[in-house]
Short mmCIF file of C-alpha atoms in Angstrom, two decimals:
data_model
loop_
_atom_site.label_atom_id
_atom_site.label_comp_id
_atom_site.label_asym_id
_atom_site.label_seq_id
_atom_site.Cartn_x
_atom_site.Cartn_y
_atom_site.Cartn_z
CA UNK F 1 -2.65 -3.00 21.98
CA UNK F 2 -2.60 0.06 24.24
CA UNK F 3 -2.09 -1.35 27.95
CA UNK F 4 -3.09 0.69 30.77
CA UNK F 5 1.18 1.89 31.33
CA UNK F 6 2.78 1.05 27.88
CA UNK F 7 0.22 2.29 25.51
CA UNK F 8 0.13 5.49 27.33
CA UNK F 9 3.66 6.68 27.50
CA UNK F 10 5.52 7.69 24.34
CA UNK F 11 8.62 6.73 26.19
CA UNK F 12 7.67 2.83 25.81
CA UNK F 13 6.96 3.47 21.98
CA UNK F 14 10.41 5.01 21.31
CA UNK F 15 12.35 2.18 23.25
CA UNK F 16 10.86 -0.48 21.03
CA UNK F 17 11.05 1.58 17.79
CA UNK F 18 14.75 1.90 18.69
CA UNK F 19 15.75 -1.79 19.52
CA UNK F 20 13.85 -3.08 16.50
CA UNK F 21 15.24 -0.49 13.96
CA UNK F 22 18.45 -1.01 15.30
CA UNK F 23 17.77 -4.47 14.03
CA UNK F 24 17.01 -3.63 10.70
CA UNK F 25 19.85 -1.75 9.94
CA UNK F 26 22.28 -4.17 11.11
CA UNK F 27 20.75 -6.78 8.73
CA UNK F 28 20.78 -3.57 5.68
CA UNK F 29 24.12 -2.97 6.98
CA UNK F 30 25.15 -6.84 6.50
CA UNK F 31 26.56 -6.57 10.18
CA UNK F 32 24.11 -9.43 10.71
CA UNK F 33 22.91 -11.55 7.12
CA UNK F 34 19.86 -12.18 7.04
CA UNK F 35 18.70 -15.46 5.65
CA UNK F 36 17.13 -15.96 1.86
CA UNK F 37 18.03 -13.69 -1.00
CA UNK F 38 20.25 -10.70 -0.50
CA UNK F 39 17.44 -8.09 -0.39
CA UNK F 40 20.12 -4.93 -0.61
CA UNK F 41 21.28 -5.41 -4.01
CA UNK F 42 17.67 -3.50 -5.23
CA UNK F 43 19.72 -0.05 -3.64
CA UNK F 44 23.30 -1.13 -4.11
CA UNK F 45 23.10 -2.05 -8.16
CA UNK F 46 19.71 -1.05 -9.65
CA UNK F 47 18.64 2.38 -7.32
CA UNK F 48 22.71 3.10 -7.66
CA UNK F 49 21.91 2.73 -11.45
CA UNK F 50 19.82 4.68 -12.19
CA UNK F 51 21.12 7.22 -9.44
CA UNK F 52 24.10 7.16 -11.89
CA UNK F 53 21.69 7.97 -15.28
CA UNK F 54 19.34 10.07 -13.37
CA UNK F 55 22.40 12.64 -12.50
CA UNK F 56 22.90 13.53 -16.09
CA UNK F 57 19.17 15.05 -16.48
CA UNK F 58 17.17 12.65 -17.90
CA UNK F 59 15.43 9.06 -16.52
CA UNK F 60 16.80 5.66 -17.77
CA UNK F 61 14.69 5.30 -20.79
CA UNK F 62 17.25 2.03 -22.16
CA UNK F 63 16.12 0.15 -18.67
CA UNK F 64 12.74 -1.66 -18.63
CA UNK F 65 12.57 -2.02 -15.00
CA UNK F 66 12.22 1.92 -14.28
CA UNK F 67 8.64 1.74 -13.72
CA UNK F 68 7.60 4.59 -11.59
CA UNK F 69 6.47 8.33 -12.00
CA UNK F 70 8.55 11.06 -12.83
CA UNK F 71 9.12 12.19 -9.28
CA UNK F 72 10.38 8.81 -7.83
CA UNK F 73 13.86 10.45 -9.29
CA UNK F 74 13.55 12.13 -6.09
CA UNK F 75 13.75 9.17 -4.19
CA UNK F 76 16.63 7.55 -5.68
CA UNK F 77 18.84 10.48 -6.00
CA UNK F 78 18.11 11.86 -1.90
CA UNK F 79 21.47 9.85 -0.76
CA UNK F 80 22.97 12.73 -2.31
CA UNK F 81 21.92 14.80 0.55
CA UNK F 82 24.57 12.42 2.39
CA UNK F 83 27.91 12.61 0.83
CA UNK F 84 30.00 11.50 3.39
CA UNK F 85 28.43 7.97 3.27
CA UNK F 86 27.99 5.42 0.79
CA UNK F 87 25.16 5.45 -1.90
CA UNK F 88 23.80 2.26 0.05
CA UNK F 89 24.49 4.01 3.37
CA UNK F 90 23.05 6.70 2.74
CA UNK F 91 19.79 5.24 1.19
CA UNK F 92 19.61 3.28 4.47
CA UNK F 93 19.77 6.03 6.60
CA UNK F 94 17.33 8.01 4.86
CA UNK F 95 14.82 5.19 4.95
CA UNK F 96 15.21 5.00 8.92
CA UNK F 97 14.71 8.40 9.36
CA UNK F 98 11.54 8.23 7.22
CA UNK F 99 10.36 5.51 9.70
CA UNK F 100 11.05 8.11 12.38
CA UNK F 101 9.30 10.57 10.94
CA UNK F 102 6.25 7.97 10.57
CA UNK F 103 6.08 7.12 14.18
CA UNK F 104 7.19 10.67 15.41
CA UNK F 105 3.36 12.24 13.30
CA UNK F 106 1.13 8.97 14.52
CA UNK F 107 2.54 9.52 18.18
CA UNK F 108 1.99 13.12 17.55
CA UNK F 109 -1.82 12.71 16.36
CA UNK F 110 -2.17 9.56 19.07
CA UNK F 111 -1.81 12.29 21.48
CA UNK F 112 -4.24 14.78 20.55
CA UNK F 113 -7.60 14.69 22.76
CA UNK F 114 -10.12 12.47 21.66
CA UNK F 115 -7.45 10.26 19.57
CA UNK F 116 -5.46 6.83 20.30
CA UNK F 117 -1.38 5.69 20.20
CA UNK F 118 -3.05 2.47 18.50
CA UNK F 119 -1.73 3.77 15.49
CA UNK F 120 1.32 4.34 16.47
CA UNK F 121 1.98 0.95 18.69
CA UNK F 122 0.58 -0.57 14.60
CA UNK F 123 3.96 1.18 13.00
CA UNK F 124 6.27 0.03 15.72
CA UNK F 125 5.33 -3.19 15.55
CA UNK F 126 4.19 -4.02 11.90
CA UNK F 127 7.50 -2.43 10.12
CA UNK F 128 10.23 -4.65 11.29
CA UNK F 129 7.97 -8.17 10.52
CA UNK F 130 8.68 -7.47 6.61
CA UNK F 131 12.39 -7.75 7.46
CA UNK F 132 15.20 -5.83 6.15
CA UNK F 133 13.08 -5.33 2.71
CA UNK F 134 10.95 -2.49 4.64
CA UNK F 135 14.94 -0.62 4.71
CA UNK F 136 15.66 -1.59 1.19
CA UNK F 137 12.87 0.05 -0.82
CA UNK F 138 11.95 3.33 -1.19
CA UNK F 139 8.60 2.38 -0.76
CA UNK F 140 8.97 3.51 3.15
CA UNK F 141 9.29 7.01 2.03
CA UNK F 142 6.23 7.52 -0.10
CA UNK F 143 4.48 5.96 2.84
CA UNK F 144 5.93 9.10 5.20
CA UNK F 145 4.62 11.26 2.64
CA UNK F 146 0.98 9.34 2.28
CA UNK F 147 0.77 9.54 6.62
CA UNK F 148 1.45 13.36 6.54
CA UNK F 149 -1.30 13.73 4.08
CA UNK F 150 -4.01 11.62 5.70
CA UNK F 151 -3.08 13.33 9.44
CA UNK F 152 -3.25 16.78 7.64
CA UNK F 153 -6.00 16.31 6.05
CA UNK F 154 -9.37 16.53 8.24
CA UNK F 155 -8.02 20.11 9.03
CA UNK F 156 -5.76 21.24 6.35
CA UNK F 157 -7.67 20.20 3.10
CA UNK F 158 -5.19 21.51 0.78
CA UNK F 159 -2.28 19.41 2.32
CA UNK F 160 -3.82 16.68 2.05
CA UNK F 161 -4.20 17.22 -1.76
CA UNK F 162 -1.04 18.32 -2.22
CA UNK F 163 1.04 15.63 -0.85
CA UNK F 164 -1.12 13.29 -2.10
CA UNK F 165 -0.67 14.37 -5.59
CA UNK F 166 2.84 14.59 -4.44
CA UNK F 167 3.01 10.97 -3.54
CA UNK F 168 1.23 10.05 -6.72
CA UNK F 169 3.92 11.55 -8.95
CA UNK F 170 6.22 8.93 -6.75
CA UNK F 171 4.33 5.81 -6.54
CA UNK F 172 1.29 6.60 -8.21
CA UNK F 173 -0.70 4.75 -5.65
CA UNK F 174 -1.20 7.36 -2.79
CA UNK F 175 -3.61 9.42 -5.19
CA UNK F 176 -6.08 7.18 -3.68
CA UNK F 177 -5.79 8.68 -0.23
CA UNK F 178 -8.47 10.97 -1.84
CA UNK F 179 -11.00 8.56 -1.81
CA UNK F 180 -12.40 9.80 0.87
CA UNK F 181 -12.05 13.74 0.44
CA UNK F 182 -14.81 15.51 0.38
CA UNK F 183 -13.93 19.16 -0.13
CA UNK F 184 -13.10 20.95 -3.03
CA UNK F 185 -10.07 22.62 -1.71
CA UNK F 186 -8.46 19.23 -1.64
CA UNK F 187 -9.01 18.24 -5.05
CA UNK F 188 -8.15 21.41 -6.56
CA UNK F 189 -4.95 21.43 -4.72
CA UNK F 190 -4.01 18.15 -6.02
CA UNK F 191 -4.31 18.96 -9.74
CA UNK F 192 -2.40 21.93 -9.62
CA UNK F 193 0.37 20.39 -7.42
CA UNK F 194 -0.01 16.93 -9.93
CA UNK F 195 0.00 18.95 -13.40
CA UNK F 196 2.71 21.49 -11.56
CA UNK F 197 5.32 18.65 -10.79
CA UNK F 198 4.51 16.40 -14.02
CA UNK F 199 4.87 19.71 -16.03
CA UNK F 200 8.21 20.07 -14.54
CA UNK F 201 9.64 17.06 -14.97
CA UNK F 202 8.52 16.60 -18.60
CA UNK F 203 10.15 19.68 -19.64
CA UNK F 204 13.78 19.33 -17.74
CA UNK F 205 14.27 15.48 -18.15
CA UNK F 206 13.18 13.64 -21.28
CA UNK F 207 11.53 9.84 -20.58
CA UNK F 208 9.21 11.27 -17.99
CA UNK F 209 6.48 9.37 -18.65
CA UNK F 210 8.35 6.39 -20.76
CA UNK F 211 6.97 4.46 -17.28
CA UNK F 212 3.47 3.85 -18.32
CA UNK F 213 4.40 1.93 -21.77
CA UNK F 214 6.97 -0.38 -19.41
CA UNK F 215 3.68 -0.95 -16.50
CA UNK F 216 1.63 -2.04 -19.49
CA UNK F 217 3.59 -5.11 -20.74
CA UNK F 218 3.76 -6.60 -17.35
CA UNK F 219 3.08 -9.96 -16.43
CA UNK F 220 1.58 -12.04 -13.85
CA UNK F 221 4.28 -11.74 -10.43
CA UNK F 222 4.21 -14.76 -8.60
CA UNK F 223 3.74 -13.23 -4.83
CA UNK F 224 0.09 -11.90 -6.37
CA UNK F 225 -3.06 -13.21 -5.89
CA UNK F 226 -3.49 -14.08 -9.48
CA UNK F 227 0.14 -16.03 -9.52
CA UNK F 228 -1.59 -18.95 -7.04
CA UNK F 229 -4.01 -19.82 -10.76
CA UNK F 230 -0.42 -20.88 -11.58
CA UNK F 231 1.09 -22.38 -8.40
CA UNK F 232 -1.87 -25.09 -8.75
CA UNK F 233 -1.81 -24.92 -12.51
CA UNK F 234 2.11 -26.11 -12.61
CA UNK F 235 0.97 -29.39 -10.59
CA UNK F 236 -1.23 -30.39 -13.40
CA UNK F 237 0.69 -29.86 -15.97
CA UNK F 238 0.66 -26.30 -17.07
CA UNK F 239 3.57 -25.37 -19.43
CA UNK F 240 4.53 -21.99 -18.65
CA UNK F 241 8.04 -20.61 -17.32
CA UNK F 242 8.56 -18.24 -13.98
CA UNK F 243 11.46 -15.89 -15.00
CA UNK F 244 12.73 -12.39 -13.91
CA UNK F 245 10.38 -10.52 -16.30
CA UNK F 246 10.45 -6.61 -15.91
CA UNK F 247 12.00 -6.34 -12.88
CA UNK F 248 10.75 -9.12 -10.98
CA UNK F 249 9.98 -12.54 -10.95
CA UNK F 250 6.79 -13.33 -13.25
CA UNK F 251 4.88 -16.08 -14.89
CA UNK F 252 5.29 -16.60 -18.60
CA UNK F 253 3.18 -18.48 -20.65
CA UNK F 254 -0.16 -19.68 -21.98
CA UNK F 255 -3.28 -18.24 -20.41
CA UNK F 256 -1.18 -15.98 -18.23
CA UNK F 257 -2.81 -13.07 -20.51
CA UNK F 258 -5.96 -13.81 -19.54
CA UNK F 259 -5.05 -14.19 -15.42
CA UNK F 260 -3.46 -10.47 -16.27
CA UNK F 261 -6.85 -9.20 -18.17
CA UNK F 262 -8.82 -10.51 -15.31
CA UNK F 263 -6.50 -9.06 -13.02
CA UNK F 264 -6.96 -5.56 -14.99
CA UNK F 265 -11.29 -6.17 -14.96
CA UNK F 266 -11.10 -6.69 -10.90
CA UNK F 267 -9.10 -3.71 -10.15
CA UNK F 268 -12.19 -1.96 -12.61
CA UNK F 269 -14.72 -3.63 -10.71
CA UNK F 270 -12.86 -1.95 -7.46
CA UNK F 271 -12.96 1.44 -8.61
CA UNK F 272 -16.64 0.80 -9.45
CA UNK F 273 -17.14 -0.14 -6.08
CA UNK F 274 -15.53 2.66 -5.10
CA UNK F 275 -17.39 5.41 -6.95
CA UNK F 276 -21.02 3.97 -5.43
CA UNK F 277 -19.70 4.25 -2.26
CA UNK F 278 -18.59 7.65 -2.73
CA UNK F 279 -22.38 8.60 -4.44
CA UNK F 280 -24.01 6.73 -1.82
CA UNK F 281 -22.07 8.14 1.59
CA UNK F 282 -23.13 9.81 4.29
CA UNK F 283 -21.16 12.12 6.34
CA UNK F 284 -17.62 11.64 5.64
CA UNK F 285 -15.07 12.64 9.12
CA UNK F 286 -11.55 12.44 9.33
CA UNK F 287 -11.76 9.21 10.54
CA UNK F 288 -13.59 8.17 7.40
CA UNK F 289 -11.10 10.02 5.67
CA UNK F 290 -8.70 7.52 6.65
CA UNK F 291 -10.84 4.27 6.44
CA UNK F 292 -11.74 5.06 3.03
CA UNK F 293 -8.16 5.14 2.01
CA UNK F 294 -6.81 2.38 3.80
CA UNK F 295 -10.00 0.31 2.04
CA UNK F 296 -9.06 1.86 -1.69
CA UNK F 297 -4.96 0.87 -1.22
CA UNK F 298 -6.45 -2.92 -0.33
CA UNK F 299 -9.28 -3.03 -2.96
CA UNK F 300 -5.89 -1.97 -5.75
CA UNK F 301 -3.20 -4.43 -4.12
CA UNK F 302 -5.35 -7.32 -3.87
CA UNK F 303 -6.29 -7.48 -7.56
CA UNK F 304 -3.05 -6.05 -8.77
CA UNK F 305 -1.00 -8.12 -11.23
CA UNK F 306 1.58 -7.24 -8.64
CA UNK F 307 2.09 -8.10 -5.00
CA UNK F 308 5.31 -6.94 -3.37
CA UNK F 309 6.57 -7.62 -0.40
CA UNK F 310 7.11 -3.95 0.31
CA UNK F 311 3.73 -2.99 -0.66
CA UNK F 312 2.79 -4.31 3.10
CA UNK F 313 4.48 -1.27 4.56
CA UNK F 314 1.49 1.18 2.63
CA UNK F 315 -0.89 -0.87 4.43
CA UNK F 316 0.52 -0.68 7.86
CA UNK F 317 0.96 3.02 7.48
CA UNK F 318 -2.40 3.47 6.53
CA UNK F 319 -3.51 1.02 8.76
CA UNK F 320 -1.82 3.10 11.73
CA UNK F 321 -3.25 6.20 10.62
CA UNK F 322 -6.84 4.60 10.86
CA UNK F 323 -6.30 3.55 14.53
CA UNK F 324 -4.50 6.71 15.70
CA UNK F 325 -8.86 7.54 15.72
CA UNK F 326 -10.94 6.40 18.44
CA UNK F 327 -13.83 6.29 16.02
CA UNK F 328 -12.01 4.18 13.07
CA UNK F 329 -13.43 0.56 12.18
CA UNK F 330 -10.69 -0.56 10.84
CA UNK F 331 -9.19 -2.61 14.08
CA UNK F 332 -9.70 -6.34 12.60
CA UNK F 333 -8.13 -4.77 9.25
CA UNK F 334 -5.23 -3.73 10.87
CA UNK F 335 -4.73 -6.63 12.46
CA UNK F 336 -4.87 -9.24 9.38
CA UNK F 337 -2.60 -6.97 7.77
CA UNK F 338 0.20 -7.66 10.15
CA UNK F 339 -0.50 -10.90 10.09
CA UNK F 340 0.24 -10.53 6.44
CA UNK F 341 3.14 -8.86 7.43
CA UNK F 342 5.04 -11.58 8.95
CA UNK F 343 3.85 -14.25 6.71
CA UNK F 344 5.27 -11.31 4.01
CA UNK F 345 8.85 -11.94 5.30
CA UNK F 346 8.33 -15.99 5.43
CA UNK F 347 7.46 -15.77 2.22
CA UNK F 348 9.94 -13.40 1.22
CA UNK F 349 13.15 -13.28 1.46
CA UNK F 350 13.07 -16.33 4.01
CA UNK F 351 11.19 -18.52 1.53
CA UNK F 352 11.49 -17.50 -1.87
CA UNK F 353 13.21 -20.31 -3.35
CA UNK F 354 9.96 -22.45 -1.91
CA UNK F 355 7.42 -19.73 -3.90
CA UNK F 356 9.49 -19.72 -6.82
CA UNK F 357 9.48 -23.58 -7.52
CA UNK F 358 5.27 -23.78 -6.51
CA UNK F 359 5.68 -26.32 -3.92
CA UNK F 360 3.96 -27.01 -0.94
CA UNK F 361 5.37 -25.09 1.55
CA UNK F 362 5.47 -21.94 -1.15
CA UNK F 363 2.16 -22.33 -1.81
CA UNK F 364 0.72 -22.60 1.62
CA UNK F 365 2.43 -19.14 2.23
CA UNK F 366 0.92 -17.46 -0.68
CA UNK F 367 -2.50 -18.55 0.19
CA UNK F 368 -2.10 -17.99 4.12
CA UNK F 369 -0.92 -14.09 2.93
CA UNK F 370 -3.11 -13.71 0.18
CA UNK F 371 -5.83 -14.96 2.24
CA UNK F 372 -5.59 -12.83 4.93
CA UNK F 373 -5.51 -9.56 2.67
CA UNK F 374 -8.35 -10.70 0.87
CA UNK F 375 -9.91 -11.35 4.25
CA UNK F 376 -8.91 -7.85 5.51
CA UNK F 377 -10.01 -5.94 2.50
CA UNK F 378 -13.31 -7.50 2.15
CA UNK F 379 -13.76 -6.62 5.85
CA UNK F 380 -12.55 -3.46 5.75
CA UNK F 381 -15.55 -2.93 2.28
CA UNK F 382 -17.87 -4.19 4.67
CA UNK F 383 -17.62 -1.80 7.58
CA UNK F 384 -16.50 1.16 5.73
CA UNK F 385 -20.17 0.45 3.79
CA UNK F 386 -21.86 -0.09 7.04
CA UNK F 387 -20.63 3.20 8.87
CA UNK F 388 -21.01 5.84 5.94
CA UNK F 389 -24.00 4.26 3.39
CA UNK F 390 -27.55 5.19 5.75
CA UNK F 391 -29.75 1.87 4.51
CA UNK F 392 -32.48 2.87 1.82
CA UNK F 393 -35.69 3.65 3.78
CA UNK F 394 -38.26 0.79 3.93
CA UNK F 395 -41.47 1.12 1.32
CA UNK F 396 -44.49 2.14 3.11
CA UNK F 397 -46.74 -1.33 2.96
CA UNK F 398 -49.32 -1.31 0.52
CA UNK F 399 -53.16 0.07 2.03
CA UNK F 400 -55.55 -2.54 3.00
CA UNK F 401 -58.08 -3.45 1.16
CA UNK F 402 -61.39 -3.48 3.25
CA UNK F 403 -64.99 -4.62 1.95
CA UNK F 404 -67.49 -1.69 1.99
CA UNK F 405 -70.04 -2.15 4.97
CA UNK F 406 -73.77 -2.08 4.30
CA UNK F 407 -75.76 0.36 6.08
CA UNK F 408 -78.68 -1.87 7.94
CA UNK F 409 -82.06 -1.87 5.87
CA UNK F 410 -84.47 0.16 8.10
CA UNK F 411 -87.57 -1.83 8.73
#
């Protein structure tokens, strides 16, 4: 990925940033429509919405799809720092210059001796295969925030626990870029920065919280690994419904409880995981830093009850911090998750309709997809094990027994 000319100038890096983000915003900006569902009307109706609530001081509480932390308000009112355009606009904008902030720190960090532009040629390349969704979410944002934190955080501890608790309080799930952290500093700094914010929000704007009671009734989402039980299952006869359910299409039905619980015991079985490997590690570098939270993110979206397309861009970006380090093991994990990424925008918005009525075609996507971050999550377990866990030390092998020798009789 980093040829001997291209991968070394920055020049070659901003030209293809450019032409493909010009690309996305002329399908966001409906100059060019891109095939499958409308994927702007998230920003246009529901993020202008609850822009609309959110204004008068307090979160929608009457609206069951507001499912995110207190400080994702941030998020959805920033077009406000663009008056002059549109609420759409200005939402598009701001998640463009996010991506330029993205590439502008990996390029940065590529740069430095001793590191690699991998990272960076991985965010060029991997954003614009999940389509005009990438520009249509704020998802892209939290993922500026989580790259700042993981690039800061080798040499500025307490910035990496700040923005990650930060980032948390957004979209809960870059508290895991601490997986890896090893110094206090960093852990401290995120619980005063996490009980600072939350303690703000709950006392200005009532509903702060009312998030966690909505993420609890979810469903089984049919773009997640736990959704293909009921691709198969509707072949044979299964007699449950796919509906928009919380805010996005689910399965409804019998024994989708238990696909949910089960869902719910692997993501427990992951954080297991995750706490030997923490007790059992070794030396723990930046570059581990950023493995080990590129591994947790996978481990959590792969047995979520929830798969989004737009969850694909945390991956990349983490997956682009990883390689921006010469030492990083994370190269075949990178590259099954964009893989992922472009079977992400078959799948959706290109072929929804075929996912949403479990035929063939839908469910050959899901499994390719699914598949392939399985795949790259298992891998990345593997060698993040492999590089950090030093193998128990043999057991000495038991003495030898030897027969006494006689002394010879004298004659």
């Amino acid at each position: 990925m980093e040829t001997k000319g291209a991968g070394r100038s920055p020049l070659w890096l901003l030209a293809v940033w450019a032409v493909t983000r010009a690309a996305l915003l002329l399908c966001v900006f409906r100059v060019y429509v891109f095939p499958g569902p409308d994927v702007t009307t998230d920003v246009s109706v529901i993020y202008r919405g609850w822009y609309e609530v959110l204004r008068q001081g307090t979160f929608p509480l009457d609206d069951v799809t507001w499912q995110y932390p207190p400080a994702a308000a941030l998020a959805i009112l920033s077009p406000a720092a663009l008056p002059f355009l549109s609420y759409a606009h200005a939402f598009f904008v701001l998640a463009c210059l996010s991506d330029a902030v993205v590439l502008a720190l990996l390029a940065y960090a590529g740069g430095r001796p001793g590191r690699s532009r991998r990272g960076a040629w991985v965010w060029v390349a991997g954003v614009p295969l999940l389509g005009p969704t990438v520009y249509a979410r704020y998802d892209l944002m939290v993922t500026a925030v989580a790259v700042a934190a993981l690039l800061a955080g080798a040499r500025h501890p307490r910035v990496l626990g700040a923005l990650a608790a930060l980032g948390a309080l957004v979209k809960v799930w870059p508290a895991l870029l601490l997986a890896g952290a090893v110094r206090r500093r960093a852990w401290v700094s995120a619980a005063v920065t996490g009980a600072g914010v939350a303690l703000l929000f709950a006392v200005s704007m009532p509903g702060a919280f009312a998030f966690l009671t909505f993420q609890r009734e979810r469903g089984t989402e049919v773009e997640s690994l736990g959704g293909l039980v009921f691709h198969v299952a509707r072949h044979f006869g299964w007699r449950g419904e796919v509906l928009l359910n919380y805010g996005s299409i689910e399965f409804l039905g019998p024994w989708v409880s238990v696909v949910s619980t089960a869902a719910l015991a692997l993501t427990g079985a992951a954080f297991g995981w995750l706490l030997l490997w923490r007790l059992r590690a070794g030396e723990l570098t930046g570059a581990v830093l950023a493995d080990a939270a590129l591994t947790a993110v996978l481990l959590f979206t792969v047995t979520s009850r929830v798969i989004s397309p737009q969850y694909l861009v945390w991956l990349v970006g983490l997956a682009a911090v990883c390689l921006t380090h010469r030492a990083s093991r994370m190269g075949g994990p990178a590259l099954m998750i964009t893989g992922a990424s472009f079977l992400t925008v078959l799948e959706f918005p290109l072929g929804f309709s075929h996912v949403v009525l479990s035929d063939g075609y839908g469910i050959t996507l899901l499994v390719l997809r699914n598949g392939l971050l399985v795949a790259a999550t298992l891998t990345a377990a593997r060698r993040l094990w492999r590089a950090t866990v030093p193998p128990r030390p043999a057991a000495p092998p038991p003495p030898r027994c030897t027969r006494p020798t006689r002394a010879p009789l004298s004659s």
